[in-house]
N, CA, C and O of each residue as an XYZ file, in Angstrom:
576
protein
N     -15.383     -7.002     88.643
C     -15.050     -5.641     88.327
C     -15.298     -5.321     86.853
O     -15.750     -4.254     86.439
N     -14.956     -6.350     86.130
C     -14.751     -6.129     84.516
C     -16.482     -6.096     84.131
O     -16.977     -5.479     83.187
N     -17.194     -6.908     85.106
C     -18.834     -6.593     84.922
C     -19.337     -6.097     84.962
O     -20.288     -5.877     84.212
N     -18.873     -5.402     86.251
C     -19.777     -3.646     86.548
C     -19.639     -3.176     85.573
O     -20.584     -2.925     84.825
N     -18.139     -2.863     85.240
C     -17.728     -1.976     84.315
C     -18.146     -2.013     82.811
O     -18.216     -1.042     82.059
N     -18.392     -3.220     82.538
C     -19.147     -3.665     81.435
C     -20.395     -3.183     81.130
O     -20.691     -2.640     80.066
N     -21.413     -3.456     82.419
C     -22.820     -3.325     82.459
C     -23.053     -1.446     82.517
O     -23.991     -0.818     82.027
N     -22.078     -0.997     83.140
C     -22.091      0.718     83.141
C     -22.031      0.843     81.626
O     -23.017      1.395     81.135
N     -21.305      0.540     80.977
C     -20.652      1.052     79.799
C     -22.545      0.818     78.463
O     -23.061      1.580     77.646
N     -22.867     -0.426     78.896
C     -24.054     -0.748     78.388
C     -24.931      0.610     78.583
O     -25.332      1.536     77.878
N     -24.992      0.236     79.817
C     -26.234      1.476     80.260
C     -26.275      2.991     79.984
O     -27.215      3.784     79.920
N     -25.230      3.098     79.872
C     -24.642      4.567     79.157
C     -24.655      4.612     77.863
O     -24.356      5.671     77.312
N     -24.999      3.486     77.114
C     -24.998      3.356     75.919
C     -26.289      3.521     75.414
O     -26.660      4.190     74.449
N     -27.159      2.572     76.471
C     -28.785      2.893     76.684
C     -29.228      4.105     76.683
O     -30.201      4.474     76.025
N     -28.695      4.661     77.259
C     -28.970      5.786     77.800
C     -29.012      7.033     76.459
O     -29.905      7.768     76.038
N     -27.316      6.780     76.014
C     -27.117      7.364     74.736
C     -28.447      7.467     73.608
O     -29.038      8.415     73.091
N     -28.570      6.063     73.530
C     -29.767      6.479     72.268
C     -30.786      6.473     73.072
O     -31.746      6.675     72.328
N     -31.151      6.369     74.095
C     -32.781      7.171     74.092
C     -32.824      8.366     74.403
O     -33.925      8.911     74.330
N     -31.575      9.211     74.878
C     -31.801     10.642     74.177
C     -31.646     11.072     72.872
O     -32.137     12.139     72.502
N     -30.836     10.146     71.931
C     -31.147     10.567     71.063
C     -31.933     10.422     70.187
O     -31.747     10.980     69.106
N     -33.460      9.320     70.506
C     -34.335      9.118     70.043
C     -35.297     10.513     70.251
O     -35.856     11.237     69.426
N     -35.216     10.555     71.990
C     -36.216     11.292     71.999
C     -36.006     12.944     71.398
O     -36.850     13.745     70.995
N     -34.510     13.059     71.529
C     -33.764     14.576     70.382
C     -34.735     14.322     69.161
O     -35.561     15.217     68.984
N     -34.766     13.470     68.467
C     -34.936     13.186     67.072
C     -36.671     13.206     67.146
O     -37.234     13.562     66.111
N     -37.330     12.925     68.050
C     -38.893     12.891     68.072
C     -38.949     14.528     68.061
O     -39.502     15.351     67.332
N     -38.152     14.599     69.163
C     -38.920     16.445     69.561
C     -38.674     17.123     68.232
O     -39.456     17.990     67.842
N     -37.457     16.709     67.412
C     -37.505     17.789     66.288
C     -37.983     17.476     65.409
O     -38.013     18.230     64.436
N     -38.726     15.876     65.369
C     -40.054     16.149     64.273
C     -41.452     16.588     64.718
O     -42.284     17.164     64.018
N     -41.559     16.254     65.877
C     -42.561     17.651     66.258
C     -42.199     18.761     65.967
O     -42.657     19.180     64.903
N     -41.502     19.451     66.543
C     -41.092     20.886     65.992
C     -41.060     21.151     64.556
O     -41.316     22.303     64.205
N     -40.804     20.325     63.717
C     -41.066     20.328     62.374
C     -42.626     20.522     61.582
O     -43.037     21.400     60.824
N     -43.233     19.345     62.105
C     -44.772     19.143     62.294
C     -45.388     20.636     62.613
O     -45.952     21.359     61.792
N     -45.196     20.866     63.717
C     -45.643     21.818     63.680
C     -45.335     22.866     63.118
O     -46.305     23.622     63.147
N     -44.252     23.429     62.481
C     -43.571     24.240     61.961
C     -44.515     24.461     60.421
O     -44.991     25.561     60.138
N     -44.688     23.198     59.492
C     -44.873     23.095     58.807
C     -46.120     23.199     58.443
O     -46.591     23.789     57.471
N     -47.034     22.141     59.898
C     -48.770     22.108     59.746
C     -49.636     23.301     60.486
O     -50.836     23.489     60.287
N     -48.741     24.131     61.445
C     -49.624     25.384     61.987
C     -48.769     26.477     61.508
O     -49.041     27.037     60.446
N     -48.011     26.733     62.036
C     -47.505     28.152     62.010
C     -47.082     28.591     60.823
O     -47.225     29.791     60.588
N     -46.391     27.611     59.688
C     -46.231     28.345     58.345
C     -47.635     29.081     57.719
O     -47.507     30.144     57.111
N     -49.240     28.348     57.927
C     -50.099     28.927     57.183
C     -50.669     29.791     57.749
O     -51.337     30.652     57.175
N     -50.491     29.704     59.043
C     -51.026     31.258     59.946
C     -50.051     32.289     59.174
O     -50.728     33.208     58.714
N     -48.976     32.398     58.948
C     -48.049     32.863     58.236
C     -48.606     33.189     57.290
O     -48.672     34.418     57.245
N     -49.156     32.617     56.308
C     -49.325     32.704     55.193
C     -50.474     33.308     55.293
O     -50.563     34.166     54.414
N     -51.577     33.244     56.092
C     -52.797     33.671     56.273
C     -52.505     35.761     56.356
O     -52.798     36.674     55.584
N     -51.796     35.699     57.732
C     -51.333     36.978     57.619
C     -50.938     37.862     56.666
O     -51.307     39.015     56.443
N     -50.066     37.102     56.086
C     -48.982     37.809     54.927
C     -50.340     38.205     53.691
O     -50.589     39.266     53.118
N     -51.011     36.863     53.617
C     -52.127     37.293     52.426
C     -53.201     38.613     52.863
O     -53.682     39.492     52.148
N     -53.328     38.388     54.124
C     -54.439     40.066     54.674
C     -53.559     41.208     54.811
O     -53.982     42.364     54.785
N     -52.390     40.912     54.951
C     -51.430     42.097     54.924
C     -51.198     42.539     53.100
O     -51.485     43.606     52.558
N     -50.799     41.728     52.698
C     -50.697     42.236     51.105
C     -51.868     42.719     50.467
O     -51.694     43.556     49.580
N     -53.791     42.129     50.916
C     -54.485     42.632     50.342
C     -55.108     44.488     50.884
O     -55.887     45.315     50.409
N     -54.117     44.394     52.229
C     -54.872     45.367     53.111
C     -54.015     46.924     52.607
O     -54.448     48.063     52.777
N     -52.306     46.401     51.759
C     -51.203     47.286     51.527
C     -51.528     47.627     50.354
O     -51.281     48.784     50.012
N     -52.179     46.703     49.407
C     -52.716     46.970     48.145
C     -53.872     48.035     47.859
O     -53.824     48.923     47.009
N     -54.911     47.769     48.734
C     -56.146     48.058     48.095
C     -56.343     49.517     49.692
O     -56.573     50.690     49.399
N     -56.168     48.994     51.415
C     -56.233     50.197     51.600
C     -57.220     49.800     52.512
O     -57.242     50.258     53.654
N     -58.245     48.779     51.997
C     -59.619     48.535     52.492
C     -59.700     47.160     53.618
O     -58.899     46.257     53.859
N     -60.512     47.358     53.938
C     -61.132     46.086     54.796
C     -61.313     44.893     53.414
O     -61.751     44.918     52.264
N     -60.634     43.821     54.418
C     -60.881     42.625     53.063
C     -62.738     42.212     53.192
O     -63.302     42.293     54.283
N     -63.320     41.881     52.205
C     -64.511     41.862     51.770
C     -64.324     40.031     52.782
O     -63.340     39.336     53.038
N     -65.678     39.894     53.051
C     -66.023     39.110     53.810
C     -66.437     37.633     53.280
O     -66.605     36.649     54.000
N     -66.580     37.692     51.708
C     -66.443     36.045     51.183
C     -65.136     36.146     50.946
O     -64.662     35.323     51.730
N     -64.320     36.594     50.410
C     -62.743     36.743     50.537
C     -62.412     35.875     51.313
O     -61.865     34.794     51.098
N     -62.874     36.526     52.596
C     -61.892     36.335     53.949
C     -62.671     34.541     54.411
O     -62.164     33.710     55.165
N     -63.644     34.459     53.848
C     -64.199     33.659     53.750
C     -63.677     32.313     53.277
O     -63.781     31.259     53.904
N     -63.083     32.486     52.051
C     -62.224     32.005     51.168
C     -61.196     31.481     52.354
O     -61.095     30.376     52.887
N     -60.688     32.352     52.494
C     -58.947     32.492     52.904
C     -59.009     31.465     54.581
O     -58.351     30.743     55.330
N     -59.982     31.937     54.423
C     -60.082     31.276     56.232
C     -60.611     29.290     55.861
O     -60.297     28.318     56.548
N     -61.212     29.299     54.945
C     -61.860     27.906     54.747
C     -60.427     26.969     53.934
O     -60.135     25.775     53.984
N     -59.839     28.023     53.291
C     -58.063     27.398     52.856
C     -57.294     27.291     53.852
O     -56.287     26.588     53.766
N     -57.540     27.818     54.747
C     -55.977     28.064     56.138
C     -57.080     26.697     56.935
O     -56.583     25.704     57.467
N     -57.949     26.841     56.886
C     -58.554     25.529     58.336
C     -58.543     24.318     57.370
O     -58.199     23.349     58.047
N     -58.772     23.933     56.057
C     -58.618     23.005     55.207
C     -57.268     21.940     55.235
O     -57.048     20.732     55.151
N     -56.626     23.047     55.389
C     -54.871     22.834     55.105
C     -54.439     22.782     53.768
O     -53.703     21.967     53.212
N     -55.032     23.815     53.328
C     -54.565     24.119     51.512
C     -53.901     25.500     51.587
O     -53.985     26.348     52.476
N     -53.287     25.512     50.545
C     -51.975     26.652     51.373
C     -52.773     27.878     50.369
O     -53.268     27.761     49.248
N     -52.685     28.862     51.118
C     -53.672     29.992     50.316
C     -52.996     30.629     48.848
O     -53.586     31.104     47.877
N     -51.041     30.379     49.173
C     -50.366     30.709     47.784
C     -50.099     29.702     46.763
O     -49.777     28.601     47.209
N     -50.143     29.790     45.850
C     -50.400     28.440     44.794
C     -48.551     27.573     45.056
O     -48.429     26.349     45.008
N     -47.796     28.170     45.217
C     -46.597     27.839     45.587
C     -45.771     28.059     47.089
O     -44.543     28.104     47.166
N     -46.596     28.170     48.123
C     -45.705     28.300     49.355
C     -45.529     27.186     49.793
O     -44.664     27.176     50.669
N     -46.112     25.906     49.503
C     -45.518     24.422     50.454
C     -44.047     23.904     49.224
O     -43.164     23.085     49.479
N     -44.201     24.612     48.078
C     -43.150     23.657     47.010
C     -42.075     24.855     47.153
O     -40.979     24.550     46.682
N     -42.144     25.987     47.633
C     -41.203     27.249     47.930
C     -40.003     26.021     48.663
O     -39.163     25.517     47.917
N     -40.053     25.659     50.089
C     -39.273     25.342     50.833
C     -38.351     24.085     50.429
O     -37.156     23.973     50.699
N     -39.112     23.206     49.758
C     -38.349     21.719     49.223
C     -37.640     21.967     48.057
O     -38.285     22.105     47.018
N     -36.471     22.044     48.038
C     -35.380     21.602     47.365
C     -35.624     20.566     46.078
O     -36.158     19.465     46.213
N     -35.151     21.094     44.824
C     -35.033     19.633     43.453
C     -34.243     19.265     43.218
O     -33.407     20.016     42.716
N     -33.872     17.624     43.431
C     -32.548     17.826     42.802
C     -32.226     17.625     41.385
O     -31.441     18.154     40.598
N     -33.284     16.475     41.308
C     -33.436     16.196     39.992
C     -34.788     16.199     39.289
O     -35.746     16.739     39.841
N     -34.939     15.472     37.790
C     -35.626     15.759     36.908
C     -37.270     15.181     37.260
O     -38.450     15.532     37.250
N     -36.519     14.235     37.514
C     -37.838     13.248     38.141
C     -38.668     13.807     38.859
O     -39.876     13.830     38.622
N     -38.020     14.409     39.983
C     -38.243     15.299     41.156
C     -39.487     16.751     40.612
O     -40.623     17.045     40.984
N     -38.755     17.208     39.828
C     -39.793     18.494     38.820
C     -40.670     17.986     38.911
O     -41.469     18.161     39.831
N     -40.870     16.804     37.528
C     -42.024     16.609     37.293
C     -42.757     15.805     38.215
O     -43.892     15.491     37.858
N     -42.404     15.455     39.187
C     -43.792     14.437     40.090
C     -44.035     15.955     41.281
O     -45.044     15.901     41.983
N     -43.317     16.922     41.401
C     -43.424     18.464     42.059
C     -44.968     19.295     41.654
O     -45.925     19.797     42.244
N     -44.299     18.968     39.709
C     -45.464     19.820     39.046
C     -46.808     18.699     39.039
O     -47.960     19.120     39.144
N     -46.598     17.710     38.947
C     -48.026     16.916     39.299
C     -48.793     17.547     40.795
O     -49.882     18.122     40.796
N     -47.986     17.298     41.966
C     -48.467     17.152     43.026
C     -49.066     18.929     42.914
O     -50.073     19.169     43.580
N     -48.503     20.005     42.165
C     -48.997     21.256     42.167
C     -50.217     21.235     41.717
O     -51.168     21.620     42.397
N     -50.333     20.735     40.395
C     -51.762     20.440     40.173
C     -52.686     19.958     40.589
O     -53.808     20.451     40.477
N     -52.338     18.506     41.368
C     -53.470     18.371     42.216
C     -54.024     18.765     43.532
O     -55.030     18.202     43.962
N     -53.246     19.980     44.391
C     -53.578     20.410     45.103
C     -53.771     21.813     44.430
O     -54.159     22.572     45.318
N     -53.667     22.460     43.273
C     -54.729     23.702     42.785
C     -55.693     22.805     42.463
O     -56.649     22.923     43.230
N     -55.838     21.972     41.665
C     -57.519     21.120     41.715
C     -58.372     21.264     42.920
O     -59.383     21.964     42.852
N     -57.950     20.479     44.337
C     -58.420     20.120     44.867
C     -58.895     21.623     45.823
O     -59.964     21.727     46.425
N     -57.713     22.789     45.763
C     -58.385     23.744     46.372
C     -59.668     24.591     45.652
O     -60.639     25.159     46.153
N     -59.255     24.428     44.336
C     -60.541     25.264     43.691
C     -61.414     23.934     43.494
O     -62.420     24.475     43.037
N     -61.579     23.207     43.510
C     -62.862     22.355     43.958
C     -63.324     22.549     44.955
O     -64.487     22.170     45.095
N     -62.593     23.267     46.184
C     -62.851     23.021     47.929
C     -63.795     24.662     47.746
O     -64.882     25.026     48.194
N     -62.887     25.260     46.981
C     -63.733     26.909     47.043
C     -64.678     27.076     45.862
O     -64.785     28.255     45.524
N     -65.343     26.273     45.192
C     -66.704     25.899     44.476
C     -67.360     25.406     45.463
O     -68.424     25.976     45.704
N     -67.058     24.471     46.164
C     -68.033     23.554     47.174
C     -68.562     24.829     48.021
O     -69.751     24.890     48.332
N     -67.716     25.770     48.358
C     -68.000     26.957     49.723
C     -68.797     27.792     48.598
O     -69.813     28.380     48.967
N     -68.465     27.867     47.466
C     -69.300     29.156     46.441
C     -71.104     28.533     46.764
O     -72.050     29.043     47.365
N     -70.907     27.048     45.927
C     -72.336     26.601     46.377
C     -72.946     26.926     47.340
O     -73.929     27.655     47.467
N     -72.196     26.226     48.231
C     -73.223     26.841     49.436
C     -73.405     27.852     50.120
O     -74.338     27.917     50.921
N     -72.509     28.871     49.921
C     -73.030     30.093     49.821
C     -74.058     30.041     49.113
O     -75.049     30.221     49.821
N     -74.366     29.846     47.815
C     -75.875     30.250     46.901
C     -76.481     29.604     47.517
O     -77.582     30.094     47.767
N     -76.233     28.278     48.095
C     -77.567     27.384     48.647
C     -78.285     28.344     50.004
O     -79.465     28.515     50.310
N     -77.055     28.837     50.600
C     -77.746     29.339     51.867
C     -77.866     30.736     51.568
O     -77.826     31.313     52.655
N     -78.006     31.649     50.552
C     -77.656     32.620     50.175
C     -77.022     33.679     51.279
O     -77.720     34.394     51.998
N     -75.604     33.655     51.285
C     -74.829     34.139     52.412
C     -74.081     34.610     50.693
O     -73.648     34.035     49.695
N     -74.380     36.538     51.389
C     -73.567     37.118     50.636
C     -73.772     38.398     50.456
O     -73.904     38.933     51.557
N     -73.904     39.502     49.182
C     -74.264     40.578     49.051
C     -75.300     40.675     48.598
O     -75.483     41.856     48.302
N     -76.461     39.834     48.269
C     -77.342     39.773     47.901
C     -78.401     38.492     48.194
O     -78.354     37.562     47.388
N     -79.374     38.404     49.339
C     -79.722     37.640     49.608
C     -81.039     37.448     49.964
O     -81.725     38.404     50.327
N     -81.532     36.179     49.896
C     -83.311     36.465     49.868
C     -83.937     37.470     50.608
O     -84.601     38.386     50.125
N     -83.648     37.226     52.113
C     -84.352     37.693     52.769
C     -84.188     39.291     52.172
O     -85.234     39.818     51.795
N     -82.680     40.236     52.050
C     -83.220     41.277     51.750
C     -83.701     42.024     50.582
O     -84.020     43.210     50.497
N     -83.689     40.905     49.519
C     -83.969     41.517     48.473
C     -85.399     41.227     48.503
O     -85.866     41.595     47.425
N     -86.458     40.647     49.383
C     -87.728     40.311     49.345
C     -88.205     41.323     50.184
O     -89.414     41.506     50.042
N     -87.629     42.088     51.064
C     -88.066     42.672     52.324
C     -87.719     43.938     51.480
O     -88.333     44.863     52.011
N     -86.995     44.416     50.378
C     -86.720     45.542     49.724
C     -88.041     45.846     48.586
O     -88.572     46.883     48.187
N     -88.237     44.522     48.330
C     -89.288     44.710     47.359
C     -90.738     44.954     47.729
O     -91.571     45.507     47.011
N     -90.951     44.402     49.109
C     -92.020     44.213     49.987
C     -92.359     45.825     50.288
O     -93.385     46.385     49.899
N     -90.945     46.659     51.306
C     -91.118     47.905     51.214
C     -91.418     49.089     50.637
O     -91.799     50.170     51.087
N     -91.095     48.546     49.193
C     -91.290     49.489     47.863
C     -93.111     49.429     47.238
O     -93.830     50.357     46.867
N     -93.334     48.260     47.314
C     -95.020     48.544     47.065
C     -95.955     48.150     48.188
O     -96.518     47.055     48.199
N     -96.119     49.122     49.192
C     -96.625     49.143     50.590
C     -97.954     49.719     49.724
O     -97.948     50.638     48.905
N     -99.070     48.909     50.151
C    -100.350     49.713     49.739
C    -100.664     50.635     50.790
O    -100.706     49.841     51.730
N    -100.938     51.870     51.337
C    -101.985     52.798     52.328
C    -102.698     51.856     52.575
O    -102.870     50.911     51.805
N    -103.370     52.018     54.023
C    -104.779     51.621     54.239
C    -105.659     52.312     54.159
O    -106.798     51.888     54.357
């Protein structure tokens, strides 16, 4: 009797933590994702909404260009929205904060030089071979 009762008490115990393992998985998924999709779609929005409340206009298309190659990158399009949410407590904390800020503004304006290049390489933009050759072509048409 004292065995059953023993071996129940186990198994219920079993039982105990692997729900609360799997509690604890699901809410770092939910986190994960919280953090790696939906905050920068967030952020993506909020940035076409602020440029669209500002100016009035359709956002210009290397812009959006920009903004879209930062949101699929996983570089956050505001220089401070991933260090917004984490808490400092201390000093230490600042300064290895303000490091890690810098090297992800480095690494995004390195990422949006790399896209500037090749834009010029492929000339994708407001000004580009084909039509500035086909403009010039049109302008001195000889008669036959």
């Amino acid at each position: 009797m004292e065995r059953e009762e023993d071996a129940r008490k186990i198994a219920e115990r079993i039982e105990d933590e692997r729900r609360l393992r799997r509690a604890e998985k699901y809410n770092r998924h939910l986190q994960q994702i919280r953090v790696e999709i939906l905050l920068p779609i967030v952020d993506f929005a909020t940035k076409i909404a602020e440029y669209r409340e500002m100016t009035g206009r359709l956002i210009p298309l290397s812009l959006f260009r920009q903004w879209r190659l930062l949101l699929l990158s996983g570089k956050p399009l505001f220089p401070e929205s991933h260090t917004a949410d984490q808490e400092i407590d201390t000093a230490s904390d600042t300064v290895a904060l303000r490091m890690n800020s810098t090297e992800i503004a480095e690494d995004r304006e390195a990422l949006l030089d790399e896209q500037d290049l090749q834009d010029y390489i492929w000339t994708i933009g407001p000004s580009s071979f084909e039509t500035d050759a086909f403009t010039a072509v049109s302008r001195y048409q000889v008669p036959l």
